[in-house]
Short mmCIF file of C-alpha atoms in Angstrom, two decimals:
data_model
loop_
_atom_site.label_atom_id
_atom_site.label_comp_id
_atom_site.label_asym_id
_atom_site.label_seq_id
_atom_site.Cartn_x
_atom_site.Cartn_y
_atom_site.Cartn_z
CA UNK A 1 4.79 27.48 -20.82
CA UNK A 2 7.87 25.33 -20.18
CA UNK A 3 7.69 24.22 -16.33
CA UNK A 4 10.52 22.03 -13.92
CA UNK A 5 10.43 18.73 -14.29
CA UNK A 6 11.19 16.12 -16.99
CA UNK A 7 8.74 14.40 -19.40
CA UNK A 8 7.31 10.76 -17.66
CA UNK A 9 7.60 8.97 -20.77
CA UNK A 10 11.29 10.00 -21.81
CA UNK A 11 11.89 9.94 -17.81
CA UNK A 12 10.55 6.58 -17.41
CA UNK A 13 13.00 5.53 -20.33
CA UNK A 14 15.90 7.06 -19.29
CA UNK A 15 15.26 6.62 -15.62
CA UNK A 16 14.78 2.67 -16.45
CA UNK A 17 17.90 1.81 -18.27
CA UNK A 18 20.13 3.61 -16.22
CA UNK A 19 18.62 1.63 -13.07
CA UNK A 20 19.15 -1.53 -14.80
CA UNK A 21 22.52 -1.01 -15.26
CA UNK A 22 23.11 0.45 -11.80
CA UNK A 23 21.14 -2.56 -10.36
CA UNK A 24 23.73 -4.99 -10.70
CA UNK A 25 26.50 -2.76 -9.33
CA UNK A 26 24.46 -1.23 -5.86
CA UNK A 27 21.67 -3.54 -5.03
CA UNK A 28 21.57 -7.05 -5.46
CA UNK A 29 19.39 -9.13 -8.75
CA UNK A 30 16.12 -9.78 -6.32
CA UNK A 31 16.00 -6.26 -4.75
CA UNK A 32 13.55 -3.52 -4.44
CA UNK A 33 15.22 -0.24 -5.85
CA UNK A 34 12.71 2.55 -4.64
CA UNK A 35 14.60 5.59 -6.85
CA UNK A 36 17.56 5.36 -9.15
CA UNK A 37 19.63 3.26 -6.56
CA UNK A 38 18.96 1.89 -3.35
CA UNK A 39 21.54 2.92 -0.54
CA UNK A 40 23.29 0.84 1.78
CA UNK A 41 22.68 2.71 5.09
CA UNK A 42 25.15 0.66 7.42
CA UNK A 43 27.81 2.98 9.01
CA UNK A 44 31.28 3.59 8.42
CA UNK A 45 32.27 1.71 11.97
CA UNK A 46 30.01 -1.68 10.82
CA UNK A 47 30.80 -1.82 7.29
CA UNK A 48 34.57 -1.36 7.36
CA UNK A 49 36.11 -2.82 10.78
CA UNK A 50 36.02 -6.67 10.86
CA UNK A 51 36.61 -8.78 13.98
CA UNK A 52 40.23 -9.55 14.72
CA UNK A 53 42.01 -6.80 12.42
CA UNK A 54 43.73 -3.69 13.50
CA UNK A 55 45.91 -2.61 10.56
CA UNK A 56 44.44 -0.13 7.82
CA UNK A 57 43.38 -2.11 4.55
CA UNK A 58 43.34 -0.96 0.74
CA UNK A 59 40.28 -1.69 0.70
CA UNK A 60 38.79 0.88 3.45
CA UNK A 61 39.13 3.31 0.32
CA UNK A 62 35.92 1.22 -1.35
CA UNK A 63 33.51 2.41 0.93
CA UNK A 64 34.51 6.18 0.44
CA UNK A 65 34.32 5.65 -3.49
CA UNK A 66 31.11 3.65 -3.22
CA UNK A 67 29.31 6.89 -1.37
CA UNK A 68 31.23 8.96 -3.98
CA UNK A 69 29.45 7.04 -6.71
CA UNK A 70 26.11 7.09 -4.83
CA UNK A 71 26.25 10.71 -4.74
CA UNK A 72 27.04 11.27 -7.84
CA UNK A 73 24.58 9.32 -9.56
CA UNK A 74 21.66 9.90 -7.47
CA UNK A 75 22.63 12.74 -4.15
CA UNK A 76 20.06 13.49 -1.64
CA UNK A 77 20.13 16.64 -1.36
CA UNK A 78 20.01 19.04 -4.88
CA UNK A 79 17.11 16.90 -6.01
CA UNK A 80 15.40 18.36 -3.15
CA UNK A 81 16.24 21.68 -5.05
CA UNK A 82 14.08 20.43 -8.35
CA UNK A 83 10.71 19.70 -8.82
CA UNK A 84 9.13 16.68 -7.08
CA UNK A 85 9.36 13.52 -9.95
CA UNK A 86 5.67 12.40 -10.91
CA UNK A 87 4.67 8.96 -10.77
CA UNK A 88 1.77 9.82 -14.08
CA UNK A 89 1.80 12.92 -15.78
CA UNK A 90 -1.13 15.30 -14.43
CA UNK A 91 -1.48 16.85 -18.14
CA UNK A 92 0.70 20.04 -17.29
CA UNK A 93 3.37 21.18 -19.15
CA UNK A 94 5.77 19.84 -16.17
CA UNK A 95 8.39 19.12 -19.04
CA UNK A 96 12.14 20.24 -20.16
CA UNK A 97 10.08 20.37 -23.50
CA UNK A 98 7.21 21.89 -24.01
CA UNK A 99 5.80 19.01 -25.88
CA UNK A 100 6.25 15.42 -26.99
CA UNK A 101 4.05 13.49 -28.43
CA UNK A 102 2.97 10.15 -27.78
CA UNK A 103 -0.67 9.59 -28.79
CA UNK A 104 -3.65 11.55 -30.67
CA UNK A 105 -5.84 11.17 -28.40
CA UNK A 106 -3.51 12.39 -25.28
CA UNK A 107 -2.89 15.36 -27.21
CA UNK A 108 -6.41 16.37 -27.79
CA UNK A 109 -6.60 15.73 -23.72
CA UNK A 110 -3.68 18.09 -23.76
CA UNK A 111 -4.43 20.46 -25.50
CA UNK A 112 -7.98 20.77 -24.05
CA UNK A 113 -6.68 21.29 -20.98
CA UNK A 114 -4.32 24.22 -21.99
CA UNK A 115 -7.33 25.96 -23.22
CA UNK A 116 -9.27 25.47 -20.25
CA UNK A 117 -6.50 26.89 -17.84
CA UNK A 118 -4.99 29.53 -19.85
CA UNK A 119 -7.96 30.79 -21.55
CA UNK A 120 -10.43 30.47 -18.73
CA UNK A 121 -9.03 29.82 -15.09
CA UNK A 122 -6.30 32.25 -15.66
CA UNK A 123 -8.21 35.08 -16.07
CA UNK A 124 -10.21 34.38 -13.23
CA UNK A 125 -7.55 33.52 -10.91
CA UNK A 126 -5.60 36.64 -12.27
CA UNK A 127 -8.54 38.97 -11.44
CA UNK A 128 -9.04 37.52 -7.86
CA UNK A 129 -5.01 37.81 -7.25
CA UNK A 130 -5.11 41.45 -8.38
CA UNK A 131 -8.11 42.10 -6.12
CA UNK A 132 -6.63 40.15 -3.41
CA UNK A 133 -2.95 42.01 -3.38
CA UNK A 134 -4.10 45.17 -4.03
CA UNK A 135 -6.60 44.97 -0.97
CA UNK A 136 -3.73 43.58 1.16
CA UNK A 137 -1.38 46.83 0.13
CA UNK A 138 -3.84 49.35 0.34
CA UNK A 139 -5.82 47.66 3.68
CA UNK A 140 -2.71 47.16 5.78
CA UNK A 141 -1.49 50.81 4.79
CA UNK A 142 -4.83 52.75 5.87
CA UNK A 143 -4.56 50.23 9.46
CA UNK A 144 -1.20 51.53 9.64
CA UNK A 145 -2.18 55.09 9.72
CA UNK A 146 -3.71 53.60 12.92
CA UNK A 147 -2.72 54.49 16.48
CA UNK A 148 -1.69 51.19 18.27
CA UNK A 149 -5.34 49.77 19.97
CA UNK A 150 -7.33 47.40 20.03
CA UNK A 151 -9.67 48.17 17.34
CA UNK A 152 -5.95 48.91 15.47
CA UNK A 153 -5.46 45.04 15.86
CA UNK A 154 -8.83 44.10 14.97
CA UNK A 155 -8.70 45.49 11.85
CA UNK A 156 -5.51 44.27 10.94
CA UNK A 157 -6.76 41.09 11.72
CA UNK A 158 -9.37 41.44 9.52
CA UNK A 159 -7.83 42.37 6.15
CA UNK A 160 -4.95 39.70 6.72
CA UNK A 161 -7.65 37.28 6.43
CA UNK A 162 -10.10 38.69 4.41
CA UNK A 163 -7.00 39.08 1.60
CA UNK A 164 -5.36 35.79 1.87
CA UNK A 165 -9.12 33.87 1.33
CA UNK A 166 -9.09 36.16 -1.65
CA UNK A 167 -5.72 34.75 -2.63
CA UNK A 168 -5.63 30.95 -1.54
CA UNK A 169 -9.67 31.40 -3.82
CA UNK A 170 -7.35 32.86 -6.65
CA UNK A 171 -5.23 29.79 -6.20
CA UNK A 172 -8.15 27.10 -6.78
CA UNK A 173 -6.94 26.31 -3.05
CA UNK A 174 -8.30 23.02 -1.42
CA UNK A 175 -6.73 22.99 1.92
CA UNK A 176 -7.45 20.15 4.83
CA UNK A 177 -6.81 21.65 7.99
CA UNK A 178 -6.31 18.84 10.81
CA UNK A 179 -6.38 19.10 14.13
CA UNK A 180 -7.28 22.34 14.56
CA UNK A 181 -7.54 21.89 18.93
CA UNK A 182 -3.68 22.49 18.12
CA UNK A 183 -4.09 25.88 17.00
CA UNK A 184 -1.23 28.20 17.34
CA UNK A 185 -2.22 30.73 20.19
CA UNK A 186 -0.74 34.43 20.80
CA UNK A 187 2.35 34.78 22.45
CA UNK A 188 3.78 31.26 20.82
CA UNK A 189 5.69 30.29 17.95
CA UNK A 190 4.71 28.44 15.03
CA UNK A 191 7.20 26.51 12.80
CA UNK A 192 6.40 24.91 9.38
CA UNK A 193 8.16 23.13 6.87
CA UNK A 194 9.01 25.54 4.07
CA UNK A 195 7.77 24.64 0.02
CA UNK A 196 6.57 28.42 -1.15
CA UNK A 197 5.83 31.90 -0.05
CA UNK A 198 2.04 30.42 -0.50
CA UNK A 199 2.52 28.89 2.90
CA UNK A 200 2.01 31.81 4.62
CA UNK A 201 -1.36 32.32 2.49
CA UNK A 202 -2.33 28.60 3.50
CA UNK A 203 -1.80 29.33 6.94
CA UNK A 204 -3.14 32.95 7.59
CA UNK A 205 -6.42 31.55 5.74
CA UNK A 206 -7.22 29.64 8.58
CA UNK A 207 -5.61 32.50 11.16
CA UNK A 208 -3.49 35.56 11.84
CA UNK A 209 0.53 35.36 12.52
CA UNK A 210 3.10 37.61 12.91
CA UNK A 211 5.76 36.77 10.36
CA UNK A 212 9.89 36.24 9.95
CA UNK A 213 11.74 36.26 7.03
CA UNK A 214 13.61 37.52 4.20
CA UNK A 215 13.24 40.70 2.66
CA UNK A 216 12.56 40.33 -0.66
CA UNK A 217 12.56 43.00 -3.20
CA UNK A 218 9.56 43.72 -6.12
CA UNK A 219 6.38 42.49 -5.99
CA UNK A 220 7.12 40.42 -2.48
CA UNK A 221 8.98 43.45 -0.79
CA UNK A 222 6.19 45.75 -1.75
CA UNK A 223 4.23 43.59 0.17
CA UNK A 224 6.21 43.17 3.08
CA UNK A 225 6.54 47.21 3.19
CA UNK A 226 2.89 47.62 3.34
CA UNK A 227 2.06 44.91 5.73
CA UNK A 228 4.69 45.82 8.34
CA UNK A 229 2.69 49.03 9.21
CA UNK A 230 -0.60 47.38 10.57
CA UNK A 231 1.32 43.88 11.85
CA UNK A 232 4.51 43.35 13.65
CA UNK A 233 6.51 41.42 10.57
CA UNK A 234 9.76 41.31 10.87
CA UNK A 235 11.68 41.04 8.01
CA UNK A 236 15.40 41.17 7.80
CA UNK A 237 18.62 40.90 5.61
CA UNK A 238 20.22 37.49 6.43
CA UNK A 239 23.27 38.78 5.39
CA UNK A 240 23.19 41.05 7.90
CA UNK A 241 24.62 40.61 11.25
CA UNK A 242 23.41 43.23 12.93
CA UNK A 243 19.56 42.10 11.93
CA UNK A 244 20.36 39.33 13.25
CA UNK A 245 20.57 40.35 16.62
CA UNK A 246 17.47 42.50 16.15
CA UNK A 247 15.42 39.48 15.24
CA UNK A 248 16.11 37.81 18.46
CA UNK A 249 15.68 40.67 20.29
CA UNK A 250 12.36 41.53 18.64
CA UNK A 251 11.24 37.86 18.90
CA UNK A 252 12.25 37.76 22.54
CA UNK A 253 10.05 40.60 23.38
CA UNK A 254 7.38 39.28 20.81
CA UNK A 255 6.93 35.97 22.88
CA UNK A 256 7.06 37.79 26.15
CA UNK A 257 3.41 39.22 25.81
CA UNK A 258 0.67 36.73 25.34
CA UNK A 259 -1.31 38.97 23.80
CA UNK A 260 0.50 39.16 20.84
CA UNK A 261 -0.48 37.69 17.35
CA UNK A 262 1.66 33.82 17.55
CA UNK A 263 4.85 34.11 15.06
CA UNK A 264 5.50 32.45 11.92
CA UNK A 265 8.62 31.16 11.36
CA UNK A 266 9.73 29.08 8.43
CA UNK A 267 13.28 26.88 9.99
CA UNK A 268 14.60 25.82 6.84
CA UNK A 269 15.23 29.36 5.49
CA UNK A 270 14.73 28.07 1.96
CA UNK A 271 12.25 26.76 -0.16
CA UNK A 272 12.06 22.60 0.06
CA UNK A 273 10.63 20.71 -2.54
CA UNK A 274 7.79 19.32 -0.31
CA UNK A 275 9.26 15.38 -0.13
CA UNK A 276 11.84 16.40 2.51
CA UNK A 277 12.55 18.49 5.94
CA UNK A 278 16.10 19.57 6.19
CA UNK A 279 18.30 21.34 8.82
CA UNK A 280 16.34 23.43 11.39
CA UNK A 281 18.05 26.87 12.42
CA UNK A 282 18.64 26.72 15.65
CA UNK A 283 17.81 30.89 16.49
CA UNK A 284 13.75 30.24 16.58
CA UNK A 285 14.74 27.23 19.47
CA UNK A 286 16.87 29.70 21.46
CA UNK A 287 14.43 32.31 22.51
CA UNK A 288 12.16 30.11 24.85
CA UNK A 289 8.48 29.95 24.58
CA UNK A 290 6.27 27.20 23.13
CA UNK A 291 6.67 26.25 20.18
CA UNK A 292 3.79 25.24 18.06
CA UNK A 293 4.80 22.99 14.79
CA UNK A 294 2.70 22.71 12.00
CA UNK A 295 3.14 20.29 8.76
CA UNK A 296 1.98 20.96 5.21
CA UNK A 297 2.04 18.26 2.89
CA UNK A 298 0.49 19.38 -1.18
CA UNK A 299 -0.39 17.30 -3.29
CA UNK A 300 1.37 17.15 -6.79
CA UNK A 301 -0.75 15.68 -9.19
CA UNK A 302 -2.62 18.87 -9.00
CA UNK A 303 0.01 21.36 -9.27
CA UNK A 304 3.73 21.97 -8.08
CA UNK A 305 4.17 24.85 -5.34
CA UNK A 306 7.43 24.58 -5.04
CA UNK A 307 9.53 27.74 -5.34
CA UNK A 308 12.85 27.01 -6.79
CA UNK A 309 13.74 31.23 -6.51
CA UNK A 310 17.32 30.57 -7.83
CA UNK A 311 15.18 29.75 -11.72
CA UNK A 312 11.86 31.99 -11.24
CA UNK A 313 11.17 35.41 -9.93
CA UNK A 314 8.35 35.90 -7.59
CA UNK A 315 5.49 37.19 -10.99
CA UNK A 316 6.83 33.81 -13.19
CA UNK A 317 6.07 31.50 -10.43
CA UNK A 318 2.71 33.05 -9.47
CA UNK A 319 2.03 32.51 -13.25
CA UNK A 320 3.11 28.77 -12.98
CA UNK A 321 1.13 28.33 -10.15
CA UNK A 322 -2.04 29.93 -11.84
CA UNK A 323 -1.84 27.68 -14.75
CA UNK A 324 -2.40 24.56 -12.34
CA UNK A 325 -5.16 22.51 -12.04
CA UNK A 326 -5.55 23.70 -7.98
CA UNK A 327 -3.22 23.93 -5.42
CA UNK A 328 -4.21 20.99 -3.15
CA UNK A 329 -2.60 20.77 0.35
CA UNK A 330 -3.09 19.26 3.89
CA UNK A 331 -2.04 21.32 7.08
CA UNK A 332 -1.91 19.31 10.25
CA UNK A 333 -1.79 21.31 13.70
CA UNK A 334 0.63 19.45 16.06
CA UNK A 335 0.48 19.41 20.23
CA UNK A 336 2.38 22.51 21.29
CA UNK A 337 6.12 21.71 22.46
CA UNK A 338 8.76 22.95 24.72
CA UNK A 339 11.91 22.75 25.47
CA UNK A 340 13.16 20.26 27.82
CA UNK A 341 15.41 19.92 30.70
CA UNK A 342 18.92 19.86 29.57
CA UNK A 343 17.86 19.92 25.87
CA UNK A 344 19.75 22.38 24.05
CA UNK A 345 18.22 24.21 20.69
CA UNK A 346 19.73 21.86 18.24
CA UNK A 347 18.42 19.06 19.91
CA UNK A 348 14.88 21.12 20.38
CA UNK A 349 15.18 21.64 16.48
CA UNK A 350 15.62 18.42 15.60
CA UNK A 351 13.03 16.56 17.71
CA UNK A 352 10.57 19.33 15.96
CA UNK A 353 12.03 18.48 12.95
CA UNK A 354 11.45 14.69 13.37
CA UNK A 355 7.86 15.37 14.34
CA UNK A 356 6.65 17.58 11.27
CA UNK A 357 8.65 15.10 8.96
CA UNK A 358 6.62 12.07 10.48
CA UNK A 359 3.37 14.30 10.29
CA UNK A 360 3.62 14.97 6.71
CA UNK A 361 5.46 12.05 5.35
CA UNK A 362 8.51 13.61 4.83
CA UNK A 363 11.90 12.38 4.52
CA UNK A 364 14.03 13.62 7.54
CA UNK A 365 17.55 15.29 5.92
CA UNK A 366 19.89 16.75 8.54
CA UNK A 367 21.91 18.98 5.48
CA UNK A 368 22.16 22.68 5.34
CA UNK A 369 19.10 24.32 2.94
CA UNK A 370 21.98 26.96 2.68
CA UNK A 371 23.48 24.51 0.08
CA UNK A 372 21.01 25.33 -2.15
CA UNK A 373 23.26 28.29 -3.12
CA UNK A 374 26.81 27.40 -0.98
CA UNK A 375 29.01 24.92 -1.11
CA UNK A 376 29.11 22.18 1.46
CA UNK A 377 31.51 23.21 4.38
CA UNK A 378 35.01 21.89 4.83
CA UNK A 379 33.67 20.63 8.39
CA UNK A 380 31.59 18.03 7.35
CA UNK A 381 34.85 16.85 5.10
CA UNK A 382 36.85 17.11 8.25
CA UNK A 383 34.28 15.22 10.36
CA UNK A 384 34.09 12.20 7.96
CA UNK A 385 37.82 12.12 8.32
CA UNK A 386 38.03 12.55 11.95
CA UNK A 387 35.92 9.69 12.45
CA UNK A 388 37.62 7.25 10.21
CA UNK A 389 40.71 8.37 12.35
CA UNK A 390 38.75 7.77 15.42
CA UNK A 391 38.41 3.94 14.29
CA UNK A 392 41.89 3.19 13.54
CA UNK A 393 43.12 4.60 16.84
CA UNK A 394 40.71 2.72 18.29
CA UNK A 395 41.51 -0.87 16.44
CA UNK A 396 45.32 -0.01 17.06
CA UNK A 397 46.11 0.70 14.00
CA UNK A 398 48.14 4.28 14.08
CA UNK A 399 49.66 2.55 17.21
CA UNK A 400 51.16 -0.53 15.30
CA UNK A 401 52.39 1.69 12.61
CA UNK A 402 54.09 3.59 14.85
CA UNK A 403 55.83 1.06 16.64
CA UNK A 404 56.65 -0.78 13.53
CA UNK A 405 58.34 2.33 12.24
CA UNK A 406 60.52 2.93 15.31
CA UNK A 407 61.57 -0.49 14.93
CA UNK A 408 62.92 -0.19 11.96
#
């Protein structure tokens, strides 16, 4: 099977040259270059004013075309959209082709290792899935049947973790759970970085959550259907205003009983390739409570959860993932956090946001997921211009211009 990804040695080749060339025209003959091109991170303000001038220069235009190059050549934010680059190849077909040869003896490694996961593990991790699923449908639709109780909850408790130790087992799961003092408890909210619909299964294998999402259709929304009868999910339309507004409404009274199972909320509302954390939405901030945040960090040279949802369905990336070695992840529980004193929800978003990034060893991006599928706004255009505005006004510039041309 053809997965994401592009082959190390051809990569390594391709990657190589085109660095060397870009070397000499971004970074300087002795430097470090970490990815394709090293960035200059100095702002706008710094790089262009100079002491003692006040008049707009031909060469302000240089910095704008140097970021347009920059972007173009290396951007940071579709590659987040891709699978995460390997340093070695992990003997998966991670490859735009499904083979290329470059020894005999890697190829017998190869092709040993094909047999061993298609022609054993798959089975096996096929026949747990189907076990595990089909539990988790019919389970959670007998609980429903289920007046609301105690013993209601109990059970539903049960089968949510009795079917996703079936499924993270189907997985060849090896998860590290830190910190586990810093357990989500009922009534909060927990927030997570976002790489696959598996993070739920990561998570609810160490604990039961009420969940927030998507709704999803096939395989995932049959799912979702069943499991909303015995556990207050809460899955919605995002296209949907009015769903919206029932989400907060249903998360406000959620958090307002302590008794109730902690929610699971994923802020990123897309699927990350696990080397960043993007833009928080600021709706899980609003509704008060504590806030628990939780980072999950896997580990690559194993296998690649990432969901890129825009290239597989839900059934061809369970298959990817099944042909893995293992999925291999580690899930640190952070202190609990609220909201403070004249902190509004963005800023509560992104100091979360800054604290699961640092957790997990992620790189901290403050773009939209949403441009996964949408274009970038004409606001963040506008603001880039508004600021470069800002700094002539400010040096005197649109002031001597005008002056010079009443003058004449």
């Amino acid at each position: 099977m053809g997965d994401a990804g592009v082959h190390p040695h051809r990569a390594a080749l391709g990657a190589g040259c085109l660095a060397g060339h870009l070397r000499g025209l971004f970074v300087g003959p002795n430097e470090d270059v970490r990815g394709i091109i090293e960035r200059d991170e100095t702002p706008m303000e710094k790089e262009i004013v100079h002491p003692h001038r006040v008049d707009f220069e031909f060469s302000d235009i240089f910095y704008f075309c140097r970021k347009g190059f920059e972007a173009i050549v290396e951007d940071e934010v579709t590659q987040r959209f891709s699978s995460e680059e390997l340093v070695s190849w992990n003997l998966l077909t991670r490859t735009n082709v499904n083979f290329h040869y470059i020894s005999l003896r890697l190829t017998i490694v190869w092709v040993i290792g094909v047999i061993v996961r298609y022609c054993f593990l798959l089975p096996l991790r096929i026949t747990l899935a189907t076990v595990g699923i089909t539990s988790m449908i019919v389970g959670t639709m007998i609980v429903g049947q289920l007046p609301n109780s105690s013993v209601k909850n109990y059970l539903s408790e049960v089968v949510h973790l009795t079917c996703s130790r079936i499924l993270v087992r189907a997985l060849s799961g090896t998860i590290h759970y830190h910190n586990k003092e810093n357990r989500p408890q009922k009534g909060g909210i927990c927030v997570a970085n976002h790489t696959s619909p598996i993070d739920a299964i990561i998570l609810t294998n160490d604990g039961c959550y009420a969940m927030v999402g998507q709704a999803h259709g096939g395989l995932m929304g049959i799912i979702q259907r069943a499991t909303v009868k015995a556990c207050p999910h809460v899955w919605f339309e995002r296209s949907e205003v009015k769903d919206r507004h029932l989400v907060t409404k249903r998360l406000r009274e959620h958090v307002a009983d302590k008794n109730k199972l902690p929610i699971l909320i994923f802020p990123e509302g897309t699927c990350i390739n696990n080397t960043s954390v993007m833009m928080f939405k600021k709706g899980s901030f609003e509704i008060g409570g504590t806030i628990y945040p939780v980072a999950i960090k896997y580990d690559p040279q194993f296998g690649d959860a990432f969901w890129n949802s825009s290239k597989y369905n839900i059934v061809s990336y369970l298959l990817r993932i099944m042909t893995s070695w293992a999925i291999v992840c580690n899930v640190w529980y952070m202190p609990p956090m609220v909201r403070q004193e004249g902190e509004d929800a963005v800023q509560f978003a992104n100091r979360v946001k800054s604290a699961i990034a640092r957790q997990g060893g992620l790189t901290e991006l403050p773009w939209d997921g949403g441009l996964k599928r949408a274009k970038v706004k004409d606001t963040f255009k506008e603001e880039q211009q508004k600021n470069f505005s800002k700094m002539l006004v400010r040096n005197g510039s649109i002031g001597s211009l005008s002056a010079g041309t009443e003058s004449d």
